[in-house]
Short mmCIF file of C-alpha atoms in Angstrom, two decimals:
data_model
loop_
_atom_site.label_atom_id
_atom_site.label_comp_id
_atom_site.label_asym_id
_atom_site.label_seq_id
_atom_site.Cartn_x
_atom_site.Cartn_y
_atom_site.Cartn_z
CA MET D 1 103.47 72.36 87.24
CA SER D 2 102.42 73.52 90.70
CA ALA D 3 99.61 75.95 91.38
CA THR D 4 102.25 78.39 92.58
CA SER D 5 104.23 78.46 89.35
CA ALA D 6 101.13 78.67 87.16
CA LEU D 7 99.91 81.96 88.62
CA ALA D 8 101.77 85.26 88.58
CA LYS D 9 103.01 86.67 91.91
CA LYS D 10 101.36 90.08 92.00
CA ILE D 11 100.17 90.47 95.60
CA GLY D 12 102.26 92.41 98.10
CA PHE D 13 102.14 92.65 101.89
CA TRP D 14 99.44 95.31 102.14
CA SER D 15 97.30 93.60 99.50
CA ALA D 16 97.53 90.32 101.42
CA THR D 17 96.75 92.11 104.69
CA SER D 18 93.78 93.84 103.08
CA VAL D 19 92.46 90.44 101.95
CA ILE D 20 92.44 89.35 105.59
CA ILE D 21 90.89 92.54 106.97
CA GLY D 22 88.45 92.77 104.07
CA SER D 23 87.40 89.13 104.41
CA VAL D 24 87.04 89.33 108.20
CA ILE D 25 85.18 92.62 108.57
CA GLY D 26 81.86 92.20 106.83
CA SER D 27 78.39 92.23 108.35
CA GLY D 28 79.35 90.46 111.60
CA VAL D 29 80.37 93.60 113.50
CA PHE D 30 76.93 95.08 112.80
CA MET D 31 74.75 91.97 113.15
CA LYS D 32 76.27 89.80 115.90
CA PRO D 33 76.67 92.07 118.98
CA ALA D 34 72.92 92.09 119.73
CA SER D 35 72.56 88.29 119.91
CA MET D 36 75.85 88.04 121.81
CA ALA D 37 74.67 90.61 124.36
CA ALA D 38 71.42 88.67 124.82
CA GLN D 39 73.35 85.45 125.42
CA LEU D 40 75.71 87.03 127.97
CA GLY D 41 73.77 89.83 129.63
CA SER D 42 77.03 91.47 130.66
CA PRO D 43 79.04 94.27 129.00
CA LEU D 44 82.25 92.96 130.55
CA TRP D 45 81.72 89.45 129.18
CA LEU D 46 80.65 90.87 125.82
CA ALA D 47 83.96 92.69 125.49
CA ALA D 48 85.83 89.66 126.87
CA VAL D 49 84.33 87.30 124.27
CA TRP D 50 85.41 89.58 121.40
CA ILE D 51 88.93 89.70 122.88
CA ILE D 52 89.12 85.93 123.61
CA ALA D 53 87.87 85.01 120.14
CA GLY D 54 90.33 87.49 118.64
CA ILE D 55 93.25 86.10 120.66
CA PHE D 56 92.52 82.52 119.60
CA SER D 57 92.07 83.64 115.99
CA LEU D 58 95.46 85.36 116.28
CA LEU D 59 97.02 82.20 117.75
CA GLY D 60 95.55 80.23 114.87
CA ALA D 61 97.02 82.71 112.42
CA LEU D 62 100.46 82.33 114.03
CA VAL D 63 100.19 78.53 113.87
CA PHE D 64 99.19 78.51 110.20
CA ALA D 65 101.86 81.10 109.41
CA GLU D 66 104.54 78.42 109.96
CA ALA D 67 102.92 76.13 107.38
CA GLY D 68 102.31 79.06 105.03
CA ALA D 69 105.93 80.20 105.11
CA MET D 70 107.13 76.59 104.60
CA MET D 71 104.78 75.91 101.70
CA PRO D 72 103.96 79.19 99.95
CA GLU D 73 101.69 77.55 97.39
CA THR D 74 98.26 78.54 96.15
CA GLY D 75 95.61 76.44 97.92
CA GLY D 76 96.48 77.11 101.55
CA VAL D 77 95.03 74.59 104.00
CA TYR D 78 94.43 72.04 101.24
CA VAL D 79 98.16 72.08 100.40
CA TYR D 80 99.14 71.82 104.08
CA PHE D 81 96.75 68.93 104.76
CA ARG D 82 98.12 67.06 101.75
CA ARG D 83 101.62 67.20 103.24
CA MET D 84 100.40 66.58 106.80
CA PHE D 85 97.77 63.87 106.40
CA GLY D 86 97.66 62.78 102.75
CA ASP D 87 95.36 63.15 99.76
CA PHE D 88 92.17 61.82 101.40
CA THR D 89 92.01 64.33 104.27
CA ALA D 90 93.11 67.16 101.98
CA PHE D 91 90.35 66.34 99.50
CA LEU D 92 87.67 66.23 102.22
CA TYR D 93 88.76 69.66 103.42
CA GLY D 94 88.73 71.00 99.86
CA TRP D 95 85.29 69.52 99.23
CA ALA D 96 83.92 71.00 102.47
CA ALA D 97 85.49 74.35 101.55
CA PHE D 98 83.77 74.34 98.15
CA SER D 99 80.41 72.80 99.10
CA VAL D 100 79.77 74.60 102.40
CA ILE D 101 82.45 76.77 103.97
CA ASN D 102 83.47 79.25 101.32
CA THR D 103 80.56 79.49 98.89
CA ALA D 104 77.87 79.63 101.60
CA ALA D 105 79.80 82.35 103.41
CA VAL D 106 80.04 84.47 100.24
CA ALA D 107 76.33 83.92 99.55
CA ALA D 108 75.39 85.08 103.04
CA ILE D 109 77.59 88.20 102.83
CA ALA D 110 76.29 89.07 99.33
CA PHE D 111 72.68 88.76 100.48
CA VAL D 112 73.31 91.04 103.48
CA CYS D 113 75.00 93.57 101.18
CA ALA D 114 72.06 93.50 98.76
CA GLN D 115 69.55 93.82 101.60
CA TYR D 116 71.12 97.05 102.84
CA ALA D 117 71.69 98.39 99.34
CA ASN D 118 67.96 97.89 98.89
CA ASP D 119 67.34 100.60 101.49
CA PHE D 120 68.42 103.04 98.76
CA LEU D 121 67.32 101.12 95.64
CA HIS D 122 63.85 99.88 96.77
CA LEU D 123 63.92 96.80 94.57
CA PRO D 124 60.66 94.91 93.83
CA ARG D 125 60.13 91.82 96.01
CA PHE D 126 58.60 89.61 93.23
CA GLY D 127 58.02 86.69 95.62
CA GLU D 128 56.54 85.97 99.02
CA THR D 129 57.28 83.54 101.87
CA SER D 130 53.85 81.92 102.04
CA GLU D 131 53.48 78.17 102.50
CA ALA D 132 52.33 77.86 98.91
CA MET D 133 55.71 79.17 97.70
CA ALA D 134 57.78 76.89 99.96
CA LEU D 135 60.16 74.26 98.64
CA ARG D 136 60.37 71.50 101.26
CA ILE D 137 63.76 69.74 101.50
CA PRO D 138 64.18 66.69 103.79
CA LEU D 139 66.46 67.33 106.81
CA ILE D 140 66.75 70.99 105.90
CA GLY D 141 63.22 72.34 106.03
CA ASP D 142 61.31 74.90 103.98
CA LEU D 143 63.15 77.06 101.48
CA TYR D 144 61.68 80.09 99.76
CA PRO D 145 63.60 80.60 96.50
CA LEU D 146 61.16 83.29 95.27
CA ALA D 147 61.17 85.34 98.47
CA ASN D 148 62.94 88.73 98.20
CA PHE D 149 63.80 87.84 94.64
CA GLY D 150 64.78 91.39 93.70
CA VAL D 151 67.32 91.48 96.54
CA LYS D 152 68.58 88.02 95.56
CA LEU D 153 69.08 89.11 91.95
CA LEU D 154 71.15 92.08 93.15
CA ALA D 155 73.23 89.73 95.34
CA VAL D 156 73.77 87.45 92.32
CA LEU D 157 74.79 90.45 90.21
CA LEU D 158 77.33 91.54 92.85
CA VAL D 159 78.86 88.05 92.98
CA LEU D 160 79.06 87.81 89.18
CA LEU D 161 80.58 91.29 88.78
CA LEU D 162 83.26 90.73 91.41
CA THR D 163 83.95 87.25 90.03
CA ALA D 164 84.45 88.82 86.60
CA LEU D 165 86.78 91.46 88.08
CA ASN D 166 89.00 88.78 89.64
CA TYR D 167 88.75 86.67 86.48
CA ILE D 168 90.12 89.49 84.34
CA SER D 169 92.99 90.52 86.59
CA VAL D 170 94.64 89.60 89.89
CA LYS D 171 95.91 93.17 90.10
CA ALA D 172 92.43 94.62 89.59
CA GLY D 173 90.96 92.36 92.25
CA SER D 174 93.73 93.13 94.74
CA PHE D 175 93.52 96.88 94.01
CA PHE D 176 89.79 96.84 94.66
CA GLN D 177 90.47 94.94 97.87
CA VAL D 178 93.05 97.46 99.11
CA LEU D 179 90.81 100.39 98.18
CA SER D 180 87.65 98.94 99.75
CA THR D 181 89.54 97.94 102.91
CA PHE D 182 91.01 101.44 103.27
CA ILE D 183 87.55 103.01 102.87
CA LYS D 184 86.05 100.46 105.25
CA VAL D 185 88.60 101.11 108.01
CA ALA D 186 88.35 104.89 107.56
CA VAL D 187 84.54 104.87 107.73
CA ILE D 188 84.47 102.57 110.78
CA ALA D 189 87.04 104.82 112.49
CA ALA D 190 84.79 107.82 111.78
CA LEU D 191 81.81 105.88 113.15
CA VAL D 192 83.63 105.00 116.39
CA ALA D 193 85.02 108.52 116.84
CA GLY D 194 81.64 110.07 116.11
CA ILE D 195 79.95 107.97 118.79
CA PHE D 196 82.64 108.48 121.43
CA PHE D 197 82.80 112.24 120.86
CA SER D 198 79.04 112.71 120.62
CA GLY D 199 78.70 113.43 124.34
CA GLN D 200 75.61 111.19 124.44
CA GLY D 201 77.15 108.17 126.19
CA ASP D 202 77.81 106.92 129.68
CA ILE D 203 80.98 105.06 130.72
CA ARG D 204 78.94 103.16 133.33
CA HIS D 205 77.50 101.12 130.46
CA PHE D 206 80.91 99.40 130.17
CA THR D 207 80.48 97.66 133.53
CA GLN D 208 76.84 97.76 134.66
CA ALA D 209 74.19 95.14 133.83
CA GLU D 210 70.72 94.40 135.21
CA HIS D 211 70.64 90.65 134.69
CA PRO D 212 74.08 89.20 133.86
CA ALA D 213 74.25 85.47 133.17
CA THR D 214 75.82 83.35 135.90
CA GLY D 215 76.89 79.74 136.48
CA TRP D 216 76.08 77.24 133.74
CA GLY D 217 73.99 79.83 131.95
CA LEU D 218 77.09 82.02 131.66
CA LEU D 219 79.20 79.15 130.30
CA SER D 220 76.62 78.18 127.68
CA GLY D 221 76.17 81.87 126.86
CA VAL D 222 79.91 82.35 126.39
CA ILE D 223 80.10 79.37 124.01
CA ALA D 224 77.08 80.58 122.01
CA ALA D 225 78.47 84.12 121.87
CA MET D 226 81.87 82.74 120.88
CA THR D 227 80.28 81.14 117.82
CA GLY D 228 78.99 84.56 116.80
CA ALA D 229 82.41 86.12 117.36
CA PHE D 230 84.18 83.37 115.40
CA TYR D 231 81.71 83.90 112.57
CA ALA D 232 82.70 87.57 112.56
CA TYR D 233 86.44 86.77 112.70
CA ASP D 234 86.37 84.04 110.06
CA GLY D 235 88.33 84.94 106.95
CA TRP D 236 91.80 85.33 108.48
CA ILE D 237 92.87 82.08 106.79
CA ASN D 238 92.29 83.57 103.33
CA ALA D 239 95.84 84.89 102.94
CA THR D 240 97.13 81.30 102.87
CA PHE D 241 94.87 80.45 99.90
CA ILE D 242 96.62 83.05 97.72
CA ALA D 243 100.11 82.25 99.07
CA GLY D 244 101.38 81.26 95.64
CA GLU D 245 100.65 84.74 94.32
CA ILE D 246 102.15 86.72 97.23
CA ARG D 247 105.53 88.37 96.70
CA GLN D 248 108.20 87.28 99.22
CA PRO D 249 105.73 84.80 100.79
CA GLN D 250 108.10 83.53 103.52
CA ARG D 251 108.20 87.07 104.90
CA ASN D 252 104.79 88.47 103.96
CA ILE D 253 102.49 85.56 104.88
CA PRO D 254 103.33 85.56 108.64
CA ARG D 255 103.34 89.36 108.75
CA SER D 256 100.02 89.76 106.92
CA LEU D 257 98.33 87.10 109.08
CA ALA D 258 99.48 88.65 112.35
CA VAL D 259 98.83 92.28 111.34
CA GLY D 260 95.50 91.54 109.64
CA VAL D 261 94.03 89.61 112.57
CA PHE D 262 95.31 92.13 115.13
CA ILE D 263 93.81 95.10 113.26
CA SER D 264 90.50 93.23 112.88
CA MET D 265 90.43 92.44 116.60
CA LEU D 266 91.17 96.06 117.49
CA ILE D 267 88.36 97.28 115.22
CA TYR D 268 85.84 94.79 116.66
CA VAL D 269 86.62 95.71 120.26
CA LEU D 270 86.44 99.46 119.56
CA VAL D 271 83.13 99.15 117.68
CA ASN D 272 81.68 96.98 120.45
CA GLN D 273 82.69 99.52 123.11
CA ALA D 274 81.26 102.35 121.01
CA TYR D 275 77.88 100.59 120.99
CA LEU D 276 78.05 100.12 124.76
CA TYR D 277 79.03 103.73 125.33
CA VAL D 278 75.65 104.99 124.08
CA LEU D 279 73.49 101.91 124.82
CA PRO D 280 73.27 99.80 128.00
CA VAL D 281 73.82 96.10 127.37
CA GLU D 282 70.07 95.41 127.76
CA LYS D 283 69.29 97.75 124.84
CA VAL D 284 72.11 96.25 122.78
CA ALA D 285 70.54 92.81 123.37
CA GLY D 286 67.09 94.01 122.30
CA SER D 287 68.23 95.86 119.19
CA ALA D 288 67.32 94.60 115.74
CA LEU D 289 70.23 96.60 114.30
CA VAL D 290 72.49 97.79 117.08
CA ALA D 291 74.70 99.98 114.90
CA SER D 292 71.68 101.95 113.68
CA ASP D 293 70.34 102.38 117.22
CA ALA D 294 73.75 103.48 118.52
CA ILE D 295 74.17 106.08 115.78
CA ALA D 296 70.57 107.25 116.30
CA VAL D 297 71.48 108.08 119.93
CA ALA D 298 74.71 109.81 118.91
CA TRP D 299 73.66 111.55 115.70
CA GLY D 300 69.88 111.45 115.51
CA GLN D 301 67.56 109.54 113.18
CA THR D 302 69.77 109.98 110.11
CA GLY D 303 71.82 107.13 111.56
CA GLY D 304 69.82 104.42 109.77
CA ALA D 305 70.90 105.55 106.31
CA VAL D 306 74.49 105.97 107.49
CA VAL D 307 74.58 102.42 108.84
CA SER D 308 73.03 100.98 105.66
CA ALA D 309 75.70 102.67 103.54
CA LEU D 310 78.42 101.52 105.94
CA ILE D 311 77.29 97.90 105.79
CA VAL D 312 77.22 98.02 101.99
CA VAL D 313 80.82 99.30 101.93
CA CYS D 314 82.02 96.69 104.43
CA THR D 315 80.28 93.74 102.82
CA LEU D 316 81.43 94.65 99.30
CA GLY D 317 85.04 94.32 100.42
CA ALA D 318 84.24 91.06 102.22
CA ILE D 319 82.61 89.60 99.10
CA ASN D 320 85.62 90.49 96.97
CA GLY D 321 88.15 89.22 99.51
CA ASN D 322 86.43 85.87 99.81
CA ILE D 323 85.90 85.48 96.06
CA MET D 324 89.55 86.32 95.39
CA ALA D 325 90.97 83.89 97.93
CA THR D 326 88.70 80.90 98.42
CA CYS D 327 88.50 79.63 94.84
CA ARG D 328 92.27 78.98 95.02
CA VAL D 329 91.57 75.82 97.06
CA THR D 330 89.43 74.37 94.25
CA TYR D 331 92.01 75.56 91.71
CA ALA D 332 94.81 73.72 93.54
CA MET D 333 92.70 70.54 93.75
CA GLY D 334 92.02 70.69 90.02
CA LYS D 335 95.72 71.30 89.34
CA ASP D 336 96.54 68.15 91.34
CA ARG D 337 93.78 66.27 89.46
CA VAL D 338 92.06 65.15 92.67
CA PHE D 339 89.01 67.18 91.64
CA LEU D 340 87.66 68.42 88.29
CA PRO D 341 90.85 68.88 86.24
CA TRP D 342 89.48 71.84 84.29
CA ALA D 343 89.06 73.71 87.58
CA GLY D 344 92.87 73.77 87.79
CA ARG D 345 93.41 75.54 84.46
CA THR D 346 95.00 78.97 84.42
CA HIS D 347 93.59 81.52 81.99
CA ALA D 348 96.14 81.87 79.21
CA LYS D 349 95.78 85.65 78.89
CA PHE D 350 94.84 86.84 82.38
CA GLN D 351 96.91 84.32 84.39
CA THR D 352 94.02 83.85 86.83
CA PRO D 353 92.27 80.68 88.06
CA GLY D 354 89.36 81.50 85.77
CA ASN D 355 87.45 78.21 85.75
CA ALA D 356 87.63 77.83 89.54
CA LEU D 357 86.41 81.42 89.95
CA TRP D 358 83.33 80.82 87.81
CA LEU D 359 82.63 77.43 89.41
CA HIS D 360 82.56 79.10 92.83
CA GLY D 361 80.56 82.01 91.47
CA ILE D 362 77.83 79.80 90.01
CA TRP D 363 77.61 77.61 93.13
CA THR D 364 77.39 80.73 95.30
CA CYS D 365 74.58 82.12 93.14
CA LEU D 366 72.61 78.88 93.55
CA PHE D 367 72.90 79.26 97.32
CA ILE D 368 71.65 82.84 97.06
CA ILE D 369 68.60 81.86 95.00
CA SER D 370 67.75 78.88 97.20
CA GLY D 371 68.04 80.86 100.41
CA SER D 372 69.66 77.86 102.11
CA PHE D 373 72.87 79.75 102.85
CA ASP D 374 71.66 80.93 106.28
CA MET D 375 71.57 77.38 107.55
CA LEU D 376 74.78 76.48 105.73
CA ALA D 377 76.55 79.54 107.13
CA ASP D 378 75.66 78.32 110.63
CA MET D 379 77.44 75.06 109.82
CA PHE D 380 80.59 76.45 108.31
CA VAL D 381 82.00 77.77 111.60
CA PHE D 382 81.85 74.26 113.07
CA ILE D 383 83.51 72.61 110.05
CA THR D 384 86.08 75.39 109.79
CA TRP D 385 87.19 74.92 113.39
CA ILE D 386 87.68 71.19 112.82
CA ALA D 387 90.11 72.16 110.06
CA TYR D 388 91.81 74.76 112.25
CA GLY D 389 92.34 72.24 115.07
CA MET D 390 93.68 69.64 112.62
CA GLY D 391 96.02 72.21 111.08
CA ALA D 392 97.51 72.99 114.48
CA ALA D 393 98.00 69.26 115.11
CA GLY D 394 99.59 69.02 111.67
CA ILE D 395 102.38 71.38 112.75
CA PHE D 396 103.63 68.60 115.06
CA VAL D 397 103.28 66.10 112.19
CA LEU D 398 105.34 68.27 109.86
CA ARG D 399 108.08 68.80 112.44
CA LYS D 400 108.40 65.04 112.75
CA LYS D 401 107.98 64.12 109.06
CA MET D 402 110.04 66.98 107.62
CA PRO D 403 112.47 68.12 110.32
CA ASP D 404 115.02 69.42 107.80
CA LEU D 405 112.62 71.40 105.61
CA PRO D 406 113.48 75.13 105.85
CA ARG D 407 111.14 77.02 108.17
CA PRO D 408 111.45 80.76 107.49
CA TYR D 409 109.00 81.33 110.34
CA ARG D 410 108.53 79.11 113.40
CA VAL D 411 105.36 79.47 115.41
CA TRP D 412 105.87 81.60 118.49
CA GLY D 413 105.61 79.70 121.79
CA TYR D 414 105.99 76.22 120.29
CA PRO D 415 104.80 73.71 121.50
CA LEU D 416 102.59 75.53 124.03
CA VAL D 417 100.73 77.77 121.55
CA PRO D 418 99.71 74.96 119.13
CA LEU D 419 98.72 72.72 122.08
CA LEU D 420 96.63 75.51 123.60
CA PHE D 421 94.97 76.13 120.25
CA ILE D 422 94.21 72.41 119.79
CA ALA D 423 92.76 72.13 123.31
CA PHE D 424 90.55 75.15 122.79
CA SER D 425 89.37 73.88 119.39
CA ALA D 426 88.44 70.48 120.89
CA PHE D 427 86.58 72.14 123.79
CA TYR D 428 84.72 74.54 121.50
CA LEU D 429 83.71 71.80 119.04
CA GLY D 430 82.57 69.45 121.80
CA VAL D 431 80.42 72.05 123.54
CA THR D 432 78.98 73.25 120.21
CA LEU D 433 78.00 69.70 119.24
CA TRP D 434 76.44 69.13 122.67
CA SER D 435 74.52 72.41 122.41
CA ASP D 436 73.25 71.60 118.90
CA VAL D 437 72.03 68.16 119.96
CA THR D 438 70.36 69.59 123.08
CA ASN D 439 68.56 72.28 121.08
CA TYR D 440 67.46 69.72 118.50
CA LEU D 441 66.04 67.39 121.17
CA ALA D 442 64.27 70.34 122.77
CA HIS D 443 62.78 71.21 119.31
CA ARG D 444 64.38 74.63 119.32
CA GLN D 445 65.94 73.95 115.92
CA PRO D 446 64.81 71.65 113.08
CA VAL D 447 68.18 70.07 112.36
CA ILE D 448 71.53 69.49 114.08
CA ASN D 449 73.62 71.96 112.09
CA SER D 450 77.01 70.62 113.17
CA VAL D 451 76.03 67.03 112.31
CA LEU D 452 74.57 68.09 108.97
CA GLY D 453 77.84 69.87 108.20
CA LEU D 454 79.69 66.62 108.88
CA VAL D 455 77.25 64.72 106.65
CA ILE D 456 77.76 67.15 103.75
CA THR D 457 81.51 66.85 104.21
CA ALA D 458 81.19 63.05 104.20
CA THR D 459 79.49 63.14 100.80
CA GLY D 460 82.96 63.92 99.49
CA ILE D 461 84.16 60.40 100.40
CA PRO D 462 82.64 58.64 97.34
CA LEU D 463 83.65 61.62 95.20
CA TYR D 464 87.27 61.22 96.33
CA TYR D 465 87.37 57.57 95.24
CA CYS D 466 85.61 58.43 91.98
CA PHE D 467 88.16 61.11 91.07
CA ARG D 468 91.01 58.90 92.33
CA LYS D 469 89.90 56.05 90.06
CA ASN D 470 89.73 58.34 87.04
CA ARG D 471 93.16 59.78 87.82
CA LEU D 472 94.88 56.38 87.99
#
């Protein structure tokens, strides 16, 4: 029995679209613009990077929409890679998705949500970050599992509650996702409108800069800022993970991918321009929390509480969207018996991937307690874009291997769009690796994050052969 036939199809177009928007729009739109502005020094390039990253994310969505419409099965990229490249590559992707990409991302979002909820709750800290409390891990550095323990416990509680919600009902999880996404978009729209109509801005901020980056500094700044933008955009692939539960998947998967990414891009650009309207790019770059500073200019000092509440709303939806979608990869692997078989069991009563949900939930909670998710979240963008580039290349493989398989949707602009996406992925990965190595050699970072991500992925190689032996 396939993963698709085991789970009930209860997710419609708007629910699938809300999974994409809800997974994409989390804390990134509030946290990343400041570092991106510092790297670029130019309001024009800041807006351009958001648009470029959004366009390539949209192209990626269009490329993966062809595979999703061809193979509307729960598991998404894992299922596609199995058809494109075989069990080994598919397993390595699934292992990377479980061990780093998906669980670390949820841990990071949950911690940010708990941090801002703490502005209202004032939770006890319990632990400190002194050297005496450090847990030293080779190649990773010092971890502080007891630091901010009250916030971490709240983050764990949020993950467990939303895991339980999706465990009990697909409909409940998707309803929460639609509701939280609607509230999120409405509140962000009010935020943008409130800033633009405050009368406190200056349109010259959109073009003027005191010290814009130039030459090689601009190129390296664009690549670094692109990583931040891709972090903010990541999550658009989530609709493919739940493909087996989407009604009319051949029609709704391509539509939800295109609409979801486009709406997310529009929101990011508008929010970015709202910040720049009231703050020059130099103040954006020096802001610890740019959204709070922007609202403080527009609305006064009550802005801090408004921003904290807004981030809580946005990150709650992002936690739920990622929990709902990403465990389906592990579920599909268990169903195929290339991973823990019990992870592929469907709950008899609720018709949900219950075991996979709780496996992801527990692993995510361990990341939250350890505090290692910050470093792991830095890695997941690199590993994710390897998978995206391979998926685009796999479209050519599928057209050659399975020319007669029905394709309800064919990627727009074939073969130019997939080739462009592959070329950009290779360029981005190469420059990122070079930048990581350079920063490591210059002692600006303790570990080469991209290489460590590859090493963690490679630990799946012996696991693959172990599970393969037990399956035979």
